Structure formats: structure tokens, C-alpha cells
């Protein structure tokens, strides 16, 4: 496996600063490296493996579909995508779904839809989208432009025009930036990559109200916060708002690539034939898996998310190096000095945690067993004590 690392370095474009480990197997929230060493997984492949590794019912759902047919293209109907769409709609307040393969693609779809909505309504020159500083919306050119981080706007000019950035939780700043050109406001209810920072509920409600008054679309990027991560199926459900478009990906896939944009009443029919598409989108295997993911995220599991959030917070509160804990549900940021060093220390001791800006970020599986949770917390509190 040291050979694998060498081959990787030689042949794969070096866009990632990889940790020095090759994971070869996983079961539940336990990962195994090439030497058979065990790790407790508090990262879930960046909020993807929300139901852990090797989830049996999920495996059965995808392998059953794989044995029937793996791909048909969007020229034809397919059963898993229809059933998944029905499940998504029945469990949210949205009206229609577009399927794609990643978070960035879901956001691209949302951006296109917002612009077409304004154009369909006859608003001239209304194509600007306001996003928030420290947001993260993806790595394609448009979603990078949407991402409110200067450091990510360096090398790839020209970026698609039509994005403005406002200060999170500062309503008057947003109000100032809204103009006759604004067609949408796009935000993450808990900024993930930006440091696991939840937006203020009152702020978000005021933003929604402003959007309604001006027929501006509210786009809710739930690529990371979605699919049970924050303790409700989607985070908007605990903010008391109803976005016009919601995007999600990561946890919906549990390991297979899938993304989607959900459209509310206003935007349900904005995209028509030929306006958007994706060859791999609505893949039957990914959709069959996602349908099983949604089935498993029931009231009981969501209750567990809140219970585990409390257990983690209680364990961390007493650690000397912890300055502050931020986040919502099982999406948590730990403010501390030298997070990078501590993350490395955790890994060496058999615990996988992530970073978000200067913080340690925890994204354990929603169904992590209490035994695994305690094992992981033992290592984490030792490192942070
Ligand atoms: C990860 C993420 C994305 C990008 O998703 P990809 O699947 O990597 O394209 C977009 N928005 C948010 C909030 C994310 O966390």
C-alpha cells in the first residue's frame, strides 16, 4: 500500500493535501487501513456516509438495482428516480426535483433556475445572486463565483458575472445590496466549509420576508446540512422558513454520487424541456440507494442525532483546549489553537476528524453506535484535555 501512495502521487493531479493513510474497509463507523489498524470515523467522508459504512439495507438496495440495470439515461423513465422524487417531495414542502451528481451541480441548477425564473417573469436585467461571505457553494466556475471567499477567486478569471456578497447575520448589509438586478439570495443555514457557523434564525426569517416582498428567490444550499445532519431532515425545517429552491447532495448518497435541486411552487415549472440535463443524473443505482437513505432517516434517528449532539457537547465542554463549540446537530465545529496538529494527533490515535477553517470539524454518521461514539470521544477528549 505504500506503493499505492506512490502511484497516487505520480498519476493523480495533486489537488488534495492527503493524510498519510489508505482506508481499505469500513463497517458502521469504524474504518480499517491497509495495516488492519482501526479508526473511529467522525468525518463520514465529509458528511457523505451518514448511515455509516457498509449499511446492510443500503447495500441491498443498491446491489438489487445494480443486478437489474445500472444506467438507462434520461431519455427514458426509471423507477428508482421516480420513487426517490416522490419521497423527497412528500417529506418536504417542495413540488419538483431535478437530479444530478454532486453538490456543485445542484447549485449550478439552482443558479440557472433562478435566472430563468426572473427572465420568464419579464424582469429585465435581473440576474444577480447575493451570497454570503465565508460561504461555500462548489468548485465549478459559477459555484466558485457564488462562493464568498476571496481566497478561492484567484486563478481562474474570468468568473461568471452576477454574484454579490453580503455579511452573514447582517440584515442591513444584505438589504443594501439587494437591487432591481437581484434575482436570488443563496445561503447555507449552517456554513460548513466556512467554519461550521449556523446563521441566526431571526436573520434568516428576515431574509425570507425580504425575498417574498420583492419576488426574489431564496436558495437554500443544504448540500452539507441536509439529510438529517442537523437533527431535522433538512435544516430549513428548524428555521421556520420555506425556501424557493433547495439543493442537496453529500449525505443523500451515503457513498454514491448524487445531487438534486428541489423546486418550490414558484419554480416548479421554470425549467422546461431542453433547459437543463445530466447524462448520469437520476442514475438508478444512486437513486435506489438514496431512497433507502431517506427511509432510514426517520423520527427515531433524528431524535438520536440530537441525543448524540448533547453527548458530544457534554464531553467536550470540560476539555481545556476547547474554546467554543459551534454547529447544529451532528455538524460541529470546535474552536481551539493548532487544530491542524490536533487533527493529526487524533488520526495517529485512531480517530478521523476533519477541519473547517481554523476549527476541528465533526461530522459523525447519524447512526454511529454509542459504543463507537464513546470510543471516539475518549480519543478526542484525550487530545483536547
Ligand atoms: C460540499 C459542498 C458543496 C459542493 O459539493 P460537491 O459535491 O463537492 O460538488 C456545495 N455546497 C456546500 C454547502 C457544500 O458543503
PDB file of C-alpha atoms in Angstrom, residues 78-367:
ATOM      1  CA  UNK A  78     -36.649   4.870 -14.476  1.00  0.00           C
ATOM      2  CA  UNK A  79     -38.310   3.523 -11.364  1.00  0.00           C
ATOM      3  CA  UNK A  80     -35.829   4.421  -8.574  1.00  0.00           C
ATOM      4  CA  UNK A  81     -35.617   8.089  -9.593  1.00  0.00           C
ATOM      5  CA  UNK A  82     -39.413   8.413  -9.736  1.00  0.00           C
ATOM      6  CA  UNK A  83     -39.819   6.803  -6.304  1.00  0.00           C
ATOM      7  CA  UNK A  84     -36.997   8.900  -4.828  1.00  0.00           C
ATOM      8  CA  UNK A  85     -38.521  12.105  -6.203  1.00  0.00           C
ATOM      9  CA  UNK A  86     -41.902  11.172  -4.706  1.00  0.00           C
ATOM     10  CA  UNK A  87     -40.286  10.504  -1.316  1.00  0.00           C
ATOM     11  CA  UNK A  88     -38.340  13.803  -1.376  1.00  0.00           C
ATOM     12  CA  UNK A  89     -41.457  15.773  -2.268  1.00  0.00           C
ATOM     13  CA  UNK A  90     -43.675  14.050   0.267  1.00  0.00           C
ATOM     14  CA  UNK A  91     -41.195  14.737   3.074  1.00  0.00           C
ATOM     15  CA  UNK A  92     -40.502  18.383   2.232  1.00  0.00           C
ATOM     16  CA  UNK A  93     -42.672  21.260   1.088  1.00  0.00           C
ATOM     17  CA  UNK A  94     -41.274  21.266  -2.439  1.00  0.00           C
ATOM     18  CA  UNK A  95     -43.029  20.432  -5.697  1.00  0.00           C
ATOM     19  CA  UNK A  96     -40.451  19.058  -8.116  1.00  0.00           C
ATOM     20  CA  UNK A  97     -36.925  17.647  -8.282  1.00  0.00           C
ATOM     21  CA  UNK A  98     -34.008  17.774 -10.702  1.00  0.00           C
ATOM     22  CA  UNK A  99     -31.377  15.053 -10.222  1.00  0.00           C
ATOM     23  CA  UNK A 100     -27.653  15.499 -10.824  1.00  0.00           C
ATOM     24  CA  UNK A 101     -24.446  14.044  -9.377  1.00  0.00           C
ATOM     25  CA  UNK A 102     -22.904  16.466  -6.906  1.00  0.00           C
ATOM     26  CA  UNK A 103     -23.420  19.500  -4.751  1.00  0.00           C
ATOM     27  CA  UNK A 104     -21.838  21.906  -7.207  1.00  0.00           C
ATOM     28  CA  UNK A 105     -24.068  20.606  -9.983  1.00  0.00           C
ATOM     29  CA  UNK A 106     -27.134  21.003  -7.790  1.00  0.00           C
ATOM     30  CA  UNK A 107     -26.143  24.623  -7.152  1.00  0.00           C
ATOM     31  CA  UNK A 108     -25.468  25.256 -10.852  1.00  0.00           C
ATOM     32  CA  UNK A 109     -29.006  24.064 -11.471  1.00  0.00           C
ATOM     33  CA  UNK A 110     -30.348  26.393  -8.781  1.00  0.00           C
ATOM     34  CA  UNK A 111     -28.465  29.350 -10.281  1.00  0.00           C
ATOM     35  CA  UNK A 112     -29.773  28.633 -13.782  1.00  0.00           C
ATOM     36  CA  UNK A 113     -33.307  28.208 -12.451  1.00  0.00           C
ATOM     37  CA  UNK A 114     -33.194  31.486 -10.521  1.00  0.00           C
ATOM     38  CA  UNK A 115     -32.056  33.408 -13.589  1.00  0.00           C
ATOM     39  CA  UNK A 116     -34.653  31.807 -15.830  1.00  0.00           C
ATOM     40  CA  UNK A 117     -37.377  32.497 -13.281  1.00  0.00           C
ATOM     41  CA  UNK A 118     -36.626  36.212 -13.417  1.00  0.00           C
ATOM     42  CA  UNK A 119     -36.373  36.208 -17.176  1.00  0.00           C
ATOM     43  CA  UNK A 120     -39.665  34.272 -17.540  1.00  0.00           C
ATOM     44  CA  UNK A 121     -41.349  36.856 -15.350  1.00  0.00           C
ATOM     45  CA  UNK A 122     -40.203  39.588 -17.662  1.00  0.00           C
ATOM     46  CA  UNK A 123     -37.896  41.294 -15.178  1.00  0.00           C
ATOM     47  CA  UNK A 124     -35.273  42.891 -17.399  1.00  0.00           C
ATOM     48  CA  UNK A 125     -31.641  42.579 -16.405  1.00  0.00           C
ATOM     49  CA  UNK A 126     -32.455  40.731 -13.197  1.00  0.00           C
ATOM     50  CA  UNK A 127     -29.762  38.097 -12.868  1.00  0.00           C
ATOM     51  CA  UNK A 128     -27.685  38.883  -9.809  1.00  0.00           C
ATOM     52  CA  UNK A 129     -27.405  36.417  -6.956  1.00  0.00           C
ATOM     53  CA  UNK A 130     -26.393  37.535  -3.496  1.00  0.00           C
ATOM     54  CA  UNK A 131     -24.448  35.005  -1.435  1.00  0.00           C
ATOM     55  CA  UNK A 132     -22.757  35.341   1.945  1.00  0.00           C
ATOM     56  CA  UNK A 133     -19.149  35.894   2.918  1.00  0.00           C
ATOM     57  CA  UNK A 134     -17.435  32.669   4.028  1.00  0.00           C
ATOM     58  CA  UNK A 135     -19.965  30.587   2.102  1.00  0.00           C
ATOM     59  CA  UNK A 136     -19.048  27.553   0.062  1.00  0.00           C
ATOM     60  CA  UNK A 137     -21.127  26.503  -2.922  1.00  0.00           C
ATOM     61  CA  UNK A 138     -18.809  24.344  -5.038  1.00  0.00           C
ATOM     62  CA  UNK A 139     -15.834  24.189  -7.380  1.00  0.00           C
ATOM     63  CA  UNK A 140     -17.283  24.779 -10.839  1.00  0.00           C
ATOM     64  CA  UNK A 141     -16.745  28.272 -12.212  1.00  0.00           C
ATOM     65  CA  UNK A 142     -20.234  29.559 -11.399  1.00  0.00           C
ATOM     66  CA  UNK A 143     -20.384  27.972  -7.949  1.00  0.00           C
ATOM     67  CA  UNK A 144     -16.872  29.241  -7.197  1.00  0.00           C
ATOM     68  CA  UNK A 145     -18.039  32.716  -8.169  1.00  0.00           C
ATOM     69  CA  UNK A 146     -21.010  32.159  -5.846  1.00  0.00           C
ATOM     70  CA  UNK A 147     -18.653  31.141  -3.043  1.00  0.00           C
ATOM     71  CA  UNK A 148     -17.994  34.186  -0.857  1.00  0.00           C
ATOM     72  CA  UNK A 149     -14.291  33.598  -0.240  1.00  0.00           C
ATOM     73  CA  UNK A 150     -11.687  35.881  -1.837  1.00  0.00           C
ATOM     74  CA  UNK A 151      -9.003  33.227  -1.463  1.00  0.00           C
ATOM     75  CA  UNK A 152     -10.880  30.999  -3.914  1.00  0.00           C
ATOM     76  CA  UNK A 153     -11.195  33.712  -6.561  1.00  0.00           C
ATOM     77  CA  UNK A 154      -7.573  33.893  -7.595  1.00  0.00           C
ATOM     78  CA  UNK A 155      -6.568  31.917 -10.636  1.00  0.00           C
ATOM     79  CA  UNK A 156      -9.490  31.234 -12.883  1.00  0.00           C
ATOM     80  CA  UNK A 157     -10.589  34.556 -14.349  1.00  0.00           C
ATOM     81  CA  UNK A 158     -12.896  35.410 -15.890  1.00  0.00           C
ATOM     82  CA  UNK A 159     -15.561  34.125 -13.485  1.00  0.00           C
ATOM     83  CA  UNK A 160     -19.219  34.216 -14.469  1.00  0.00           C
ATOM     84  CA  UNK A 161     -20.571  37.647 -13.536  1.00  0.00           C
ATOM     85  CA  UNK A 162     -23.632  38.345 -11.416  1.00  0.00           C
ATOM     86  CA  UNK A 163     -22.628  37.448  -7.876  1.00  0.00           C
ATOM     87  CA  UNK A 164     -22.574  39.799  -4.893  1.00  0.00           C
ATOM     88  CA  UNK A 165     -21.543  39.013  -1.344  1.00  0.00           C
ATOM     89  CA  UNK A 166     -23.162  40.109   1.894  1.00  0.00           C
ATOM     90  CA  UNK A 167     -22.077  39.794   5.512  1.00  0.00           C
ATOM     91  CA  UNK A 168     -23.752  36.813   7.254  1.00  0.00           C
ATOM     92  CA  UNK A 169     -26.227  37.734  10.014  1.00  0.00           C
ATOM     93  CA  UNK A 170     -26.105  41.390   8.974  1.00  0.00           C
ATOM     94  CA  UNK A 171     -29.532  42.172   7.569  1.00  0.00           C
ATOM     95  CA  UNK A 172     -28.899  45.824   6.728  1.00  0.00           C
ATOM     96  CA  UNK A 173     -25.850  44.844   4.688  1.00  0.00           C
ATOM     97  CA  UNK A 174     -27.974  42.430   2.676  1.00  0.00           C
ATOM     98  CA  UNK A 175     -30.756  44.983   2.292  1.00  0.00           C
ATOM     99  CA  UNK A 176     -28.228  47.484   0.936  1.00  0.00           C
ATOM    100  CA  UNK A 177     -27.010  45.012  -1.666  1.00  0.00           C
ATOM    101  CA  UNK A 178     -30.442  43.993  -2.913  1.00  0.00           C
ATOM    102  CA  UNK A 179     -31.308  45.970  -6.030  1.00  0.00           C
ATOM    103  CA  UNK A 180     -33.513  45.787  -9.111  1.00  0.00           C
ATOM    104  CA  UNK A 181     -30.939  43.382 -10.506  1.00  0.00           C
ATOM    105  CA  UNK A 182     -31.201  40.810  -7.710  1.00  0.00           C
ATOM    106  CA  UNK A 183     -32.885  37.561  -8.716  1.00  0.00           C
ATOM    107  CA  UNK A 184     -31.925  35.380  -5.750  1.00  0.00           C
ATOM    108  CA  UNK A 185     -30.269  35.110  -2.368  1.00  0.00           C
ATOM    109  CA  UNK A 186     -28.349  31.890  -1.812  1.00  0.00           C
ATOM    110  CA  UNK A 187     -27.150  30.730   1.579  1.00  0.00           C
ATOM    111  CA  UNK A 188     -26.146  27.791   3.759  1.00  0.00           C
ATOM    112  CA  UNK A 189     -28.145  27.749   7.005  1.00  0.00           C
ATOM    113  CA  UNK A 190     -25.038  26.382   8.699  1.00  0.00           C
ATOM    114  CA  UNK A 191     -21.923  27.454   6.855  1.00  0.00           C
ATOM    115  CA  UNK A 192     -19.900  24.269   6.605  1.00  0.00           C
ATOM    116  CA  UNK A 193     -16.539  24.808   4.952  1.00  0.00           C
ATOM    117  CA  UNK A 194     -16.626  28.383   6.275  1.00  0.00           C
ATOM    118  CA  UNK A 195     -16.222  27.132   9.860  1.00  0.00           C
ATOM    119  CA  UNK A 196     -19.459  25.363  10.909  1.00  0.00           C
ATOM    120  CA  UNK A 197     -21.344  28.551  11.712  1.00  0.00           C
ATOM    121  CA  UNK A 198     -25.157  28.469  11.942  1.00  0.00           C
ATOM    122  CA  UNK A 199     -26.966  31.551  10.704  1.00  0.00           C
ATOM    123  CA  UNK A 200     -29.168  33.388  13.171  1.00  0.00           C
ATOM    124  CA  UNK A 201     -32.825  32.269  12.911  1.00  0.00           C
ATOM    125  CA  UNK A 202     -34.247  35.812  13.023  1.00  0.00           C
ATOM    126  CA  UNK A 203     -31.810  36.943  10.336  1.00  0.00           C
ATOM    127  CA  UNK A 204     -32.846  34.094   8.057  1.00  0.00           C
ATOM    128  CA  UNK A 205     -36.548  34.835   8.613  1.00  0.00           C
ATOM    129  CA  UNK A 206     -35.993  38.489   7.712  1.00  0.00           C
ATOM    130  CA  UNK A 207     -34.132  37.455   4.572  1.00  0.00           C
ATOM    131  CA  UNK A 208     -37.039  35.207   3.608  1.00  0.00           C
ATOM    132  CA  UNK A 209     -39.528  38.015   4.177  1.00  0.00           C
ATOM    133  CA  UNK A 210     -37.489  40.453   2.083  1.00  0.00           C
ATOM    134  CA  UNK A 211     -37.240  37.887  -0.713  1.00  0.00           C
ATOM    135  CA  UNK A 212     -41.014  37.313  -0.674  1.00  0.00           C
ATOM    136  CA  UNK A 213     -41.732  41.044  -0.823  1.00  0.00           C
ATOM    137  CA  UNK A 214     -39.511  41.555  -3.846  1.00  0.00           C
ATOM    138  CA  UNK A 215     -40.190  38.240  -5.623  1.00  0.00           C
ATOM    139  CA  UNK A 216     -36.530  37.340  -5.154  1.00  0.00           C
ATOM    140  CA  UNK A 217     -35.857  33.614  -4.853  1.00  0.00           C
ATOM    141  CA  UNK A 218     -34.401  32.164  -1.682  1.00  0.00           C
ATOM    142  CA  UNK A 219     -31.962  29.342  -2.467  1.00  0.00           C
ATOM    143  CA  UNK A 220     -31.065  27.104   0.455  1.00  0.00           C
ATOM    144  CA  UNK A 221     -27.824  25.149  -0.081  1.00  0.00           C
ATOM    145  CA  UNK A 222     -28.275  22.018   2.036  1.00  0.00           C
ATOM    146  CA  UNK A 223     -25.536  20.030   0.356  1.00  0.00           C
ATOM    147  CA  UNK A 224     -23.882  19.549   3.754  1.00  0.00           C
ATOM    148  CA  UNK A 225     -26.669  20.358   6.251  1.00  0.00           C
ATOM    149  CA  UNK A 226     -29.219  18.106   4.567  1.00  0.00           C
ATOM    150  CA  UNK A 227     -30.414  14.560   5.068  1.00  0.00           C
ATOM    151  CA  UNK A 228     -30.686  14.512   8.842  1.00  0.00           C
ATOM    152  CA  UNK A 229     -27.293  16.047   9.590  1.00  0.00           C
ATOM    153  CA  UNK A 230     -28.604  18.893  11.748  1.00  0.00           C
ATOM    154  CA  UNK A 231     -31.353  16.962  13.551  1.00  0.00           C
ATOM    155  CA  UNK A 232     -34.193  17.595  11.097  1.00  0.00           C
ATOM    156  CA  UNK A 233     -34.436  16.019   7.639  1.00  0.00           C
ATOM    157  CA  UNK A 234     -33.376  19.390   6.210  1.00  0.00           C
ATOM    158  CA  UNK A 235     -32.118  22.331   8.241  1.00  0.00           C
ATOM    159  CA  UNK A 236     -34.713  24.799   6.861  1.00  0.00           C
ATOM    160  CA  UNK A 237     -37.311  22.808   8.801  1.00  0.00           C
ATOM    161  CA  UNK A 238     -35.933  24.124  12.086  1.00  0.00           C
ATOM    162  CA  UNK A 239     -35.503  27.673  10.786  1.00  0.00           C
ATOM    163  CA  UNK A 240     -39.226  28.051  10.166  1.00  0.00           C
ATOM    164  CA  UNK A 241     -38.768  29.079   6.550  1.00  0.00           C
ATOM    165  CA  UNK A 242     -39.685  27.674   3.151  1.00  0.00           C
ATOM    166  CA  UNK A 243     -37.005  28.223   0.503  1.00  0.00           C
ATOM    167  CA  UNK A 244     -37.933  28.554  -3.182  1.00  0.00           C
ATOM    168  CA  UNK A 245     -35.129  26.200  -4.168  1.00  0.00           C
ATOM    169  CA  UNK A 246     -33.178  23.785  -2.000  1.00  0.00           C
ATOM    170  CA  UNK A 247     -30.106  21.880  -3.110  1.00  0.00           C
ATOM    171  CA  UNK A 248     -28.650  18.796  -1.521  1.00  0.00           C
ATOM    172  CA  UNK A 249     -26.089  16.059  -2.203  1.00  0.00           C
ATOM    173  CA  UNK A 250     -23.454  14.570   0.178  1.00  0.00           C
ATOM    174  CA  UNK A 251     -25.474  12.593   2.759  1.00  0.00           C
ATOM    175  CA  UNK A 252     -28.204  11.693   0.295  1.00  0.00           C
ATOM    176  CA  UNK A 253     -25.706   9.469  -1.490  1.00  0.00           C
ATOM    177  CA  UNK A 254     -24.233   7.686   1.539  1.00  0.00           C
ATOM    178  CA  UNK A 255     -21.260   6.858  -0.715  1.00  0.00           C
ATOM    179  CA  UNK A 256     -22.648   7.016  -4.233  1.00  0.00           C
ATOM    180  CA  UNK A 257     -22.626  10.293  -6.147  1.00  0.00           C
ATOM    181  CA  UNK A 258     -25.984  12.046  -6.297  1.00  0.00           C
ATOM    182  CA  UNK A 259     -27.215  15.599  -6.010  1.00  0.00           C
ATOM    183  CA  UNK A 260     -30.527  17.308  -6.524  1.00  0.00           C
ATOM    184  CA  UNK A 261     -32.302  20.612  -6.641  1.00  0.00           C
ATOM    185  CA  UNK A 262     -35.806  20.801  -5.183  1.00  0.00           C
ATOM    186  CA  UNK A 263     -38.197  23.421  -6.533  1.00  0.00           C
ATOM    187  CA  UNK A 264     -40.988  25.095  -4.600  1.00  0.00           C
ATOM    188  CA  UNK A 265     -44.269  26.250  -6.134  1.00  0.00           C
ATOM    189  CA  UNK A 266     -42.787  29.318  -7.812  1.00  0.00           C
ATOM    190  CA  UNK A 267     -40.019  27.454  -9.592  1.00  0.00           C
ATOM    191  CA  UNK A 268     -41.667  24.060 -10.139  1.00  0.00           C
ATOM    192  CA  UNK A 269     -42.118  24.692 -13.862  1.00  0.00           C
ATOM    193  CA  UNK A 270     -39.279  27.109 -14.517  1.00  0.00           C
ATOM    194  CA  UNK A 271     -37.059  24.543 -16.192  1.00  0.00           C
ATOM    195  CA  UNK A 272     -38.663  23.046 -19.279  1.00  0.00           C
ATOM    196  CA  UNK A 273     -37.597  20.544 -21.905  1.00  0.00           C
ATOM    197  CA  UNK A 274     -34.035  21.126 -23.020  1.00  0.00           C
ATOM    198  CA  UNK A 275     -33.279  23.784 -20.387  1.00  0.00           C
ATOM    199  CA  UNK A 276     -31.075  21.525 -18.276  1.00  0.00           C
ATOM    200  CA  UNK A 277     -29.807  17.965 -18.165  1.00  0.00           C
ATOM    201  CA  UNK A 278     -27.217  15.470 -16.980  1.00  0.00           C
ATOM    202  CA  UNK A 279     -26.171  12.159 -18.516  1.00  0.00           C
ATOM    203  CA  UNK A 280     -25.510  10.465 -15.190  1.00  0.00           C
ATOM    204  CA  UNK A 281     -28.238  12.362 -13.323  1.00  0.00           C
ATOM    205  CA  UNK A 282     -31.050  10.239 -11.834  1.00  0.00           C
ATOM    206  CA  UNK A 283     -28.828   7.180 -12.024  1.00  0.00           C
ATOM    207  CA  UNK A 284     -30.978   4.216 -10.924  1.00  0.00           C
ATOM    208  CA  UNK A 285     -28.365   2.751  -8.559  1.00  0.00           C
ATOM    209  CA  UNK A 286     -27.616   6.064  -6.833  1.00  0.00           C
ATOM    210  CA  UNK A 287     -31.364   6.781  -6.602  1.00  0.00           C
ATOM    211  CA  UNK A 288     -32.201   3.342  -5.177  1.00  0.00           C
ATOM    212  CA  UNK A 289     -29.542   3.938  -2.502  1.00  0.00           C
ATOM    213  CA  UNK A 290     -30.810   7.440  -1.751  1.00  0.00           C
ATOM    214  CA  UNK A 291     -34.366   6.175  -1.351  1.00  0.00           C
ATOM    215  CA  UNK A 292     -33.121   3.745   1.297  1.00  0.00           C
ATOM    216  CA  UNK A 293     -31.150   6.565   2.957  1.00  0.00           C
ATOM    217  CA  UNK A 294     -34.319   8.649   3.299  1.00  0.00           C
ATOM    218  CA  UNK A 295     -36.249   5.664   4.652  1.00  0.00           C
ATOM    219  CA  UNK A 296     -33.684   5.220   7.411  1.00  0.00           C
ATOM    220  CA  UNK A 297     -33.747   8.903   8.390  1.00  0.00           C
ATOM    221  CA  UNK A 298     -36.928   8.616  10.442  1.00  0.00           C
ATOM    222  CA  UNK A 299     -38.095  10.402  13.599  1.00  0.00           C
ATOM    223  CA  UNK A 300     -36.196   7.937  15.793  1.00  0.00           C
ATOM    224  CA  UNK A 301     -32.871   8.507  14.044  1.00  0.00           C
ATOM    225  CA  UNK A 302     -33.362  12.288  14.109  1.00  0.00           C
ATOM    226  CA  UNK A 303     -34.004  12.052  17.842  1.00  0.00           C
ATOM    227  CA  UNK A 304     -30.734  10.128  18.158  1.00  0.00           C
ATOM    228  CA  UNK A 305     -28.906  12.900  16.300  1.00  0.00           C
ATOM    229  CA  UNK A 306     -29.951  15.375  18.994  1.00  0.00           C
ATOM    230  CA  UNK A 307     -29.077  12.942  21.762  1.00  0.00           C
ATOM    231  CA  UNK A 308     -25.602  12.351  20.307  1.00  0.00           C
ATOM    232  CA  UNK A 309     -25.089  16.084  19.808  1.00  0.00           C
ATOM    233  CA  UNK A 310     -25.629  16.525  23.537  1.00  0.00           C
ATOM    234  CA  UNK A 311     -23.296  13.661  24.464  1.00  0.00           C
ATOM    235  CA  UNK A 312     -20.507  15.134  22.307  1.00  0.00           C
ATOM    236  CA  UNK A 313     -21.005  18.665  23.630  1.00  0.00           C
ATOM    237  CA  UNK A 314     -21.046  17.488  27.246  1.00  0.00           C
ATOM    238  CA  UNK A 315     -17.823  15.541  26.715  1.00  0.00           C
ATOM    239  CA  UNK A 316     -16.068  18.459  25.001  1.00  0.00           C
ATOM    240  CA  UNK A 317     -17.251  21.222  27.335  1.00  0.00           C
ATOM    241  CA  UNK A 318     -14.836  20.141  30.039  1.00  0.00           C
ATOM    242  CA  UNK A 319     -11.780  19.918  27.750  1.00  0.00           C
ATOM    243  CA  UNK A 320      -9.166  22.557  28.439  1.00  0.00           C
ATOM    244  CA  UNK A 321      -8.245  23.218  24.804  1.00  0.00           C
ATOM    245  CA  UNK A 322     -11.837  23.720  23.636  1.00  0.00           C
ATOM    246  CA  UNK A 323     -12.624  27.430  23.343  1.00  0.00           C
ATOM    247  CA  UNK A 324     -16.021  27.188  21.750  1.00  0.00           C
ATOM    248  CA  UNK A 325     -18.303  24.639  20.124  1.00  0.00           C
ATOM    249  CA  UNK A 326     -20.418  25.730  17.151  1.00  0.00           C
ATOM    250  CA  UNK A 327     -22.824  23.983  14.816  1.00  0.00           C
ATOM    251  CA  UNK A 328     -26.140  22.204  14.762  1.00  0.00           C
ATOM    252  CA  UNK A 329     -26.929  18.532  15.353  1.00  0.00           C
ATOM    253  CA  UNK A 330     -24.087  16.283  14.263  1.00  0.00           C
ATOM    254  CA  UNK A 331     -22.387  19.072  12.330  1.00  0.00           C
ATOM    255  CA  UNK A 332     -19.963  20.534  14.817  1.00  0.00           C
ATOM    256  CA  UNK A 333     -17.027  22.904  14.891  1.00  0.00           C
ATOM    257  CA  UNK A 334     -14.506  23.002  17.716  1.00  0.00           C
ATOM    258  CA  UNK A 335     -12.624  26.238  18.175  1.00  0.00           C
ATOM    259  CA  UNK A 336      -9.115  25.583  19.524  1.00  0.00           C
ATOM    260  CA  UNK A 337      -5.478  26.516  18.880  1.00  0.00           C
ATOM    261  CA  UNK A 338      -3.468  24.478  16.370  1.00  0.00           C
ATOM    262  CA  UNK A 339      -6.426  22.498  15.055  1.00  0.00           C
ATOM    263  CA  UNK A 340      -4.266  21.042  12.274  1.00  0.00           C
ATOM    264  CA  UNK A 341      -1.835  19.480  14.743  1.00  0.00           C
ATOM    265  CA  UNK A 342      -4.661  18.119  16.893  1.00  0.00           C
ATOM    266  CA  UNK A 343      -6.398  16.592  13.871  1.00  0.00           C
ATOM    267  CA  UNK A 344      -3.160  14.792  13.034  1.00  0.00           C
ATOM    268  CA  UNK A 345      -2.856  13.641  16.641  1.00  0.00           C
ATOM    269  CA  UNK A 346      -6.398  12.231  16.529  1.00  0.00           C
ATOM    270  CA  UNK A 347      -5.598  10.313  13.356  1.00  0.00           C
ATOM    271  CA  UNK A 348      -2.472   8.808  14.907  1.00  0.00           C
ATOM    272  CA  UNK A 349      -4.567   7.682  17.873  1.00  0.00           C
ATOM    273  CA  UNK A 350      -7.251   6.120  15.660  1.00  0.00           C
ATOM    274  CA  UNK A 351      -9.854   8.851  15.222  1.00  0.00           C
ATOM    275  CA  UNK A 352     -10.808  10.526  11.954  1.00  0.00           C
ATOM    276  CA  UNK A 353     -11.898  14.163  12.327  1.00  0.00           C
ATOM    277  CA  UNK A 354     -11.976  16.979   9.779  1.00  0.00           C
ATOM    278  CA  UNK A 355     -11.016  20.632   9.573  1.00  0.00           C
ATOM    279  CA  UNK A 356     -13.129  23.685   8.720  1.00  0.00           C
ATOM    280  CA  UNK A 357     -11.080  26.862   8.510  1.00  0.00           C
ATOM    281  CA  UNK A 358      -9.257  27.101  11.888  1.00  0.00           C
ATOM    282  CA  UNK A 359     -11.573  24.633  13.597  1.00  0.00           C
ATOM    283  CA  UNK A 360     -11.830  20.906  14.083  1.00  0.00           C
ATOM    284  CA  UNK A 361     -14.996  19.717  12.366  1.00  0.00           C
ATOM    285  CA  UNK A 362     -17.010  16.683  13.416  1.00  0.00           C
ATOM    286  CA  UNK A 363     -19.478  15.011  11.054  1.00  0.00           C
ATOM    287  CA  UNK A 364     -20.057  11.542  12.510  1.00  0.00           C
ATOM    288  CA  UNK A 365     -22.589   9.168  10.972  1.00  0.00           C
ATOM    289  CA  UNK A 366     -26.129   9.814  12.220  1.00  0.00           C
ATOM    290  CA  UNK A 367     -26.406   6.167  13.237  1.00  0.00           C
TER     291      UNK A 367
END
